[in-house]
Amino acid sequence: MSSSNGSSASNKGDFLLSPIPNWQESWTASQASGTAMAMTVQDCFVMFLRSPSTNVYKPVYTTTTSKTELKYGLHVERIEREYQHKVSVQYAPSWFSIGSHSLCCMTGLALDVEHTSRVLQRKVDDHLNIYQTSMKTHVMTQKLASVLHNECLGKGGRPFGVQCMILGCDDIDPNDGSLCIYSIDPSGSWQNWGKASAIGKFGTEVRRTLANKLVSSPTTITDLEDGVSCLIGSWKETCQEMGISKKDNDDYEVLILQKHPTNRLKSNLFRIPTDEVDRITEKVDSNLFSDGKEDKKKKKLL
């Protein structure tokens, strides 16, 4: 009897049989959803994606070379976008390239993320086949928001448990000339954030921290490494303020989407290697540690 209990305890992952494929991944995504953050830096988007589970960001893309190249002072890997209209979304993707100039990040229920990503991909492919041109990012946002809204209000249905963030190099904010960031909630309501935004777990708190950092900054962030540090620092500061214990095995990925210098309907996609992200993260941690020491000294003096 005791050996049976020990065996069942050791096989925690198999304690439930479910007709849902990849049930464990779905459970993880549902109970401990990830976070996606993005901000504009010059003609680029910088995206920071974080998941509470390791090995989430599987190689669903190919790099043009095994070597890294230098981009604005950062070592990056160029992601091949040759087959950008081919349906190649992985199971419950945290992010995927869409069209010629856009990228979509999603968080929430894994099976809903998978279905929603395929719906968006199909609409973009249909537009390409009919009009022989990529769908604009603003139109993508409207189409996907309409799907989520109809499902939310449909009789006998339920809202999709997903949050979406769509970034595109073709849309420019006429007020300040910055690239546009769109977010969509499960009800189908969408919003243009302009400079920066975040979705997913603690998305509201992260947005508040990120906004405070950008407003309090004496100068506009124009360096990519400073942009990455700002996003990582915003996440870590949010965790500190809310008393959240961060896991050491959180899975991070940082992407850069750059507007094509000559063709506004194209873009270049890069990934910052893990060792480069670790270097920036260590620098952010040391700055937070030193700031914490200064705060303690001030409190003692008061």
Short mmCIF file of C-alpha atoms in Angstrom, two decimals:
data_model
loop_
_atom_site.label_atom_id
_atom_site.label_comp_id
_atom_site.label_asym_id
_atom_site.label_seq_id
_atom_site.Cartn_x
_atom_site.Cartn_y
_atom_site.Cartn_z
CA MET A 1 0.00 0.00 0.00
CA SER A 2 2.77 2.41 0.95
CA SER A 3 4.73 1.59 -2.20
CA SER A 4 1.64 2.40 -4.24
CA ASN A 5 1.33 5.80 -2.57
CA GLY A 6 4.99 6.50 -3.16
CA SER A 7 4.64 5.60 -6.80
CA SER A 8 1.66 7.90 -7.27
CA ALA A 9 3.48 10.74 -5.52
CA SER A 10 6.50 10.33 -7.77
CA ASN A 11 4.36 10.49 -10.89
CA LYS A 12 2.53 13.71 -10.13
CA GLY A 13 2.40 14.63 -13.79
CA ASP A 14 0.23 11.61 -14.56
CA PHE A 15 -2.34 12.00 -11.78
CA LEU A 16 -5.14 12.84 -14.19
CA LEU A 17 -6.15 11.42 -17.53
CA SER A 18 -7.70 14.07 -19.76
CA PRO A 19 -9.01 14.09 -23.34
CA ILE A 20 -7.29 17.46 -23.80
CA PRO A 21 -3.97 17.00 -25.66
CA ASN A 22 -0.86 18.35 -23.90
CA TRP A 23 -2.90 18.82 -20.74
CA GLN A 24 0.07 19.67 -18.55
CA GLU A 25 1.08 22.60 -20.77
CA SER A 26 -2.52 23.83 -20.78
CA TRP A 27 -2.69 23.63 -16.98
CA THR A 28 0.58 25.53 -16.62
CA ALA A 29 -0.52 28.28 -19.00
CA SER A 30 -3.90 28.55 -17.29
CA GLN A 31 -2.73 28.70 -13.68
CA ALA A 32 0.57 30.54 -14.08
CA SER A 33 0.30 32.55 -17.28
CA GLY A 34 3.25 34.39 -18.68
CA THR A 35 3.88 38.10 -19.18
CA ALA A 36 4.64 39.99 -22.39
CA MET A 37 6.04 43.53 -22.43
CA ALA A 38 6.95 45.80 -25.33
CA MET A 39 8.22 49.32 -25.90
CA THR A 40 9.42 51.40 -28.84
CA VAL A 41 13.06 52.46 -29.14
CA GLN A 42 13.79 54.59 -32.22
CA ASP A 43 12.66 52.50 -35.21
CA CYS A 44 12.45 49.25 -33.22
CA PHE A 45 10.18 47.36 -30.87
CA VAL A 46 11.84 45.71 -27.88
CA MET A 47 9.84 42.77 -26.48
CA PHE A 48 10.44 41.00 -23.18
CA LEU A 49 8.56 37.72 -22.72
CA ARG A 50 8.56 35.78 -19.48
CA SER A 51 7.08 32.42 -18.54
CA PRO A 52 6.97 30.67 -15.15
CA SER A 53 7.84 27.37 -16.87
CA THR A 54 11.18 26.49 -18.40
CA ASN A 55 11.68 25.42 -22.01
CA VAL A 56 8.61 27.31 -23.22
CA TYR A 57 10.27 29.16 -26.06
CA LYS A 58 10.99 26.30 -28.41
CA PRO A 59 12.94 26.97 -31.64
CA VAL A 60 9.99 27.59 -33.97
CA TYR A 61 12.17 29.79 -36.13
CA THR A 62 15.53 29.54 -37.85
CA THR A 63 18.39 31.99 -37.68
CA THR A 64 20.26 32.98 -40.82
CA THR A 65 23.59 32.07 -39.27
CA SER A 66 24.90 30.39 -36.16
CA LYS A 67 26.94 33.52 -35.39
CA THR A 68 25.56 36.62 -33.74
CA GLU A 69 25.76 40.09 -35.24
CA LEU A 70 26.11 43.48 -33.59
CA LYS A 71 23.00 45.70 -33.66
CA TYR A 72 23.04 49.04 -31.86
CA GLY A 73 25.73 47.71 -29.52
CA LEU A 74 23.90 44.44 -28.75
CA HIS A 75 24.75 40.95 -29.93
CA VAL A 76 21.65 39.60 -31.69
CA GLU A 77 20.59 36.67 -33.86
CA ARG A 78 18.61 37.47 -36.98
CA ILE A 79 15.41 35.41 -37.26
CA GLU A 80 14.57 34.25 -40.76
CA ARG A 81 11.24 35.67 -41.97
CA GLU A 82 11.35 34.25 -45.48
CA TYR A 83 8.23 32.14 -44.98
CA GLN A 84 6.33 34.77 -43.02
CA HIS A 85 2.93 33.86 -44.52
CA LYS A 86 3.29 30.13 -43.98
CA VAL A 87 1.14 28.66 -41.19
CA SER A 88 3.80 27.43 -38.78
CA VAL A 89 2.51 28.37 -35.35
CA GLN A 90 3.61 26.02 -32.58
CA TYR A 91 1.30 24.63 -29.91
CA ALA A 92 0.06 27.52 -27.74
CA PRO A 93 2.68 30.01 -29.00
CA SER A 94 3.78 32.77 -26.65
CA TRP A 95 4.61 34.81 -29.74
CA PHE A 96 4.59 34.36 -33.50
CA SER A 97 5.52 36.38 -36.56
CA ILE A 98 2.47 37.40 -38.60
CA GLY A 99 2.46 38.94 -42.08
CA SER A 100 5.44 40.90 -43.37
CA HIS A 101 5.73 43.53 -40.67
CA SER A 102 3.92 42.40 -37.52
CA LEU A 103 4.35 40.22 -34.47
CA CYS A 104 1.72 38.94 -32.04
CA CYS A 105 2.16 37.96 -28.38
CA MET A 106 -0.51 36.04 -26.46
CA THR A 107 -1.00 34.91 -22.87
CA GLY A 108 -3.74 32.86 -21.20
CA LEU A 109 -5.37 29.46 -21.68
CA ALA A 110 -3.07 27.39 -23.87
CA LEU A 111 -5.77 25.82 -26.05
CA ASP A 112 -7.49 29.18 -26.56
CA VAL A 113 -4.15 30.75 -27.48
CA GLU A 114 -3.54 28.01 -30.04
CA HIS A 115 -7.00 28.41 -31.61
CA THR A 116 -6.91 32.23 -31.64
CA SER A 117 -3.46 32.32 -33.22
CA ARG A 118 -4.62 30.03 -36.03
CA VAL A 119 -7.73 32.15 -36.63
CA LEU A 120 -5.60 35.28 -36.97
CA GLN A 121 -3.09 33.51 -39.22
CA ARG A 122 -5.88 32.27 -41.49
CA LYS A 123 -7.37 35.76 -41.85
CA VAL A 124 -3.98 37.23 -42.72
CA ASP A 125 -3.32 34.45 -45.26
CA ASP A 126 -6.74 34.95 -46.88
CA HIS A 127 -6.06 38.67 -47.23
CA LEU A 128 -2.70 37.94 -48.87
CA ASN A 129 -4.21 35.45 -51.32
CA ILE A 130 -6.98 37.85 -52.36
CA TYR A 131 -5.17 41.21 -52.44
CA GLN A 132 -1.54 40.05 -52.89
CA THR A 133 -0.41 42.28 -50.03
CA SER A 134 0.01 41.91 -46.28
CA MET A 135 -2.81 42.94 -43.99
CA LYS A 136 -2.00 46.09 -42.02
CA THR A 137 -1.47 45.77 -38.29
CA HIS A 138 -4.42 48.02 -37.47
CA VAL A 139 -6.71 45.83 -39.59
CA MET A 140 -5.33 42.69 -37.91
CA THR A 141 -6.24 44.18 -34.55
CA GLN A 142 -9.77 45.00 -35.68
CA LYS A 143 -10.32 41.55 -37.21
CA LEU A 144 -9.09 39.65 -34.16
CA ALA A 145 -10.98 41.94 -31.77
CA SER A 146 -14.17 41.26 -33.75
CA VAL A 147 -13.67 37.48 -33.41
CA LEU A 148 -13.14 37.73 -29.64
CA HIS A 149 -16.08 40.11 -29.23
CA ASN A 150 -18.50 37.89 -31.16
CA GLU A 151 -17.43 34.82 -29.20
CA CYS A 152 -17.84 36.71 -25.92
CA LEU A 153 -21.42 37.77 -26.73
CA GLY A 154 -22.47 34.63 -28.61
CA LYS A 155 -25.30 32.58 -27.15
CA GLY A 156 -24.07 29.44 -25.44
CA GLY A 157 -20.42 30.42 -25.87
CA ARG A 158 -17.76 31.78 -23.57
CA PRO A 159 -15.02 34.38 -23.96
CA PHE A 160 -11.63 33.13 -25.12
CA GLY A 161 -9.25 33.22 -22.17
CA VAL A 162 -6.53 35.13 -23.99
CA GLN A 163 -4.89 38.52 -23.99
CA CYS A 164 -3.21 39.66 -27.19
CA MET A 165 -0.61 42.27 -28.04
CA ILE A 166 0.02 43.04 -31.70
CA LEU A 167 3.05 45.06 -32.81
CA GLY A 168 3.55 46.38 -36.32
CA CYS A 169 6.14 48.46 -38.14
CA ASP A 170 3.63 49.75 -40.69
CA ASP A 171 1.50 51.81 -38.28
CA ILE A 172 2.90 55.14 -37.12
CA ASP A 173 1.27 57.31 -34.47
CA PRO A 174 0.60 60.69 -36.17
CA ASN A 175 0.94 62.54 -32.86
CA ASP A 176 4.55 61.65 -32.07
CA GLY A 177 5.69 59.46 -34.99
CA SER A 178 6.19 56.39 -32.80
CA LEU A 179 5.39 52.82 -33.79
CA CYS A 180 2.05 51.52 -32.50
CA ILE A 181 1.33 48.81 -29.94
CA TYR A 182 -2.17 47.32 -29.77
CA SER A 183 -3.63 45.18 -26.99
CA ILE A 184 -6.87 43.16 -27.03
CA ASP A 185 -8.64 41.74 -23.98
CA PRO A 186 -10.93 38.66 -23.90
CA SER A 187 -14.03 40.83 -24.44
CA GLY A 188 -12.68 42.05 -27.79
CA SER A 189 -11.94 45.58 -26.58
CA TRP A 190 -8.71 46.90 -28.08
CA GLN A 191 -6.45 49.85 -27.36
CA ASN A 192 -3.46 51.60 -28.92
CA TRP A 193 -0.77 52.21 -26.31
CA GLY A 194 1.79 54.12 -28.35
CA LYS A 195 5.11 53.95 -26.48
CA ALA A 196 4.88 50.82 -24.30
CA SER A 197 2.52 48.25 -22.81
CA ALA A 198 2.29 44.86 -21.10
CA ILE A 199 -0.19 41.98 -20.99
CA GLY A 200 -0.53 38.78 -19.00
CA LYS A 201 0.19 38.08 -15.37
CA PHE A 202 0.41 41.34 -13.38
CA GLY A 203 0.11 43.21 -16.68
CA THR A 204 -1.68 46.19 -15.07
CA GLU A 205 0.96 46.57 -12.35
CA VAL A 206 3.81 46.19 -14.84
CA ARG A 207 2.26 48.85 -17.11
CA ARG A 208 2.06 51.23 -14.17
CA THR A 209 5.70 50.64 -13.22
CA LEU A 210 6.81 50.96 -16.84
CA ALA A 211 4.88 54.21 -17.29
CA ASN A 212 6.43 55.68 -14.13
CA LYS A 213 9.93 54.77 -15.32
CA LEU A 214 9.37 56.35 -18.75
CA VAL A 215 7.79 59.52 -17.33
CA SER A 216 10.46 59.99 -14.66
CA SER A 217 13.32 59.40 -17.11
CA PRO A 218 15.04 62.74 -17.87
CA THR A 219 15.76 61.71 -21.46
CA THR A 220 14.05 59.57 -24.08
CA ILE A 221 15.42 56.03 -24.27
CA THR A 222 17.27 55.74 -27.58
CA ASP A 223 19.58 52.80 -26.85
CA LEU A 224 18.39 49.20 -27.28
CA GLU A 225 20.23 47.93 -24.22
CA ASP A 226 18.64 50.67 -22.13
CA GLY A 227 15.26 49.59 -23.50
CA VAL A 228 15.86 45.96 -22.53
CA SER A 229 17.05 47.06 -19.08
CA CYS A 230 13.92 49.19 -18.68
CA LEU A 231 11.60 46.25 -19.44
CA ILE A 232 13.45 43.76 -17.24
CA GLY A 233 13.77 46.33 -14.46
CA SER A 234 10.04 47.11 -14.62
CA TRP A 235 9.19 43.43 -14.16
CA LYS A 236 11.59 42.97 -11.25
CA GLU A 237 10.49 46.20 -9.54
CA THR A 238 6.85 45.13 -9.85
CA CYS A 239 7.72 41.81 -8.20
CA GLN A 240 9.50 43.65 -5.37
CA GLU A 241 6.63 46.07 -4.77
CA MET A 242 4.02 43.30 -4.73
CA GLY A 243 6.13 40.98 -2.59
CA ILE A 244 6.23 38.31 -5.29
CA SER A 245 8.98 35.73 -4.95
CA LYS A 246 10.51 35.31 -8.38
CA LYS A 247 11.48 31.83 -9.54
CA ASP A 248 15.08 31.27 -10.55
CA ASN A 249 13.94 29.12 -13.45
CA ASP A 250 11.68 31.70 -15.09
CA ASP A 251 12.01 31.44 -18.85
CA TYR A 252 12.93 34.77 -20.49
CA GLU A 253 13.15 35.75 -24.13
CA VAL A 254 13.92 39.16 -25.65
CA LEU A 255 13.05 40.00 -29.26
CA ILE A 256 13.66 43.05 -31.44
CA LEU A 257 11.38 43.95 -34.34
CA GLN A 258 12.95 46.61 -36.55
CA LYS A 259 11.27 48.65 -39.24
CA HIS A 260 12.84 48.06 -42.66
CA PRO A 261 14.97 51.11 -43.58
CA THR A 262 13.54 51.42 -47.11
CA ASN A 263 10.30 49.40 -47.24
CA ARG A 264 7.65 50.21 -44.62
CA LEU A 265 5.79 46.98 -45.43
CA LYS A 266 8.71 44.83 -44.31
CA SER A 267 10.57 44.35 -41.06
CA ASN A 268 13.58 42.60 -39.55
CA LEU A 269 13.26 40.32 -36.54
CA PHE A 270 16.08 39.60 -34.09
CA ARG A 271 16.51 37.58 -30.92
CA ILE A 272 18.93 38.54 -28.15
CA PRO A 273 20.92 35.43 -27.09
CA THR A 274 20.49 34.06 -23.59
CA ASP A 275 23.99 35.00 -22.42
CA GLU A 276 23.42 38.61 -23.50
CA VAL A 277 20.07 38.70 -21.65
CA ASP A 278 21.74 37.22 -18.54
CA ARG A 279 24.41 39.94 -18.68
CA ILE A 280 21.78 42.71 -18.80
CA THR A 281 19.72 41.00 -16.08
CA GLU A 282 22.72 40.85 -13.75
CA LYS A 283 23.31 44.56 -14.30
CA VAL A 284 19.64 45.31 -13.51
CA ASP A 285 19.82 43.15 -10.36
CA SER A 286 22.92 44.95 -9.13
CA ASN A 287 21.28 48.35 -9.70
CA LEU A 288 18.15 47.25 -7.82
CA PHE A 289 20.30 45.91 -4.97
CA SER A 290 22.26 49.18 -4.67
CA ASP A 291 19.03 51.22 -4.82
CA GLY A 292 17.58 49.05 -2.06
CA LYS A 293 20.62 49.74 0.13
CA GLU A 294 20.27 53.50 -0.41
CA ASP A 295 16.57 53.37 0.51
CA LYS A 296 17.39 51.54 3.75
CA LYS A 297 20.01 54.19 4.63
CA LYS A 298 17.50 56.99 4.02
CA LYS A 299 14.92 55.28 6.24
CA LYS A 300 17.48 54.95 9.05
CA LEU A 301 18.38 58.64 8.79
CA LEU A 302 14.72 59.61 8.96
#
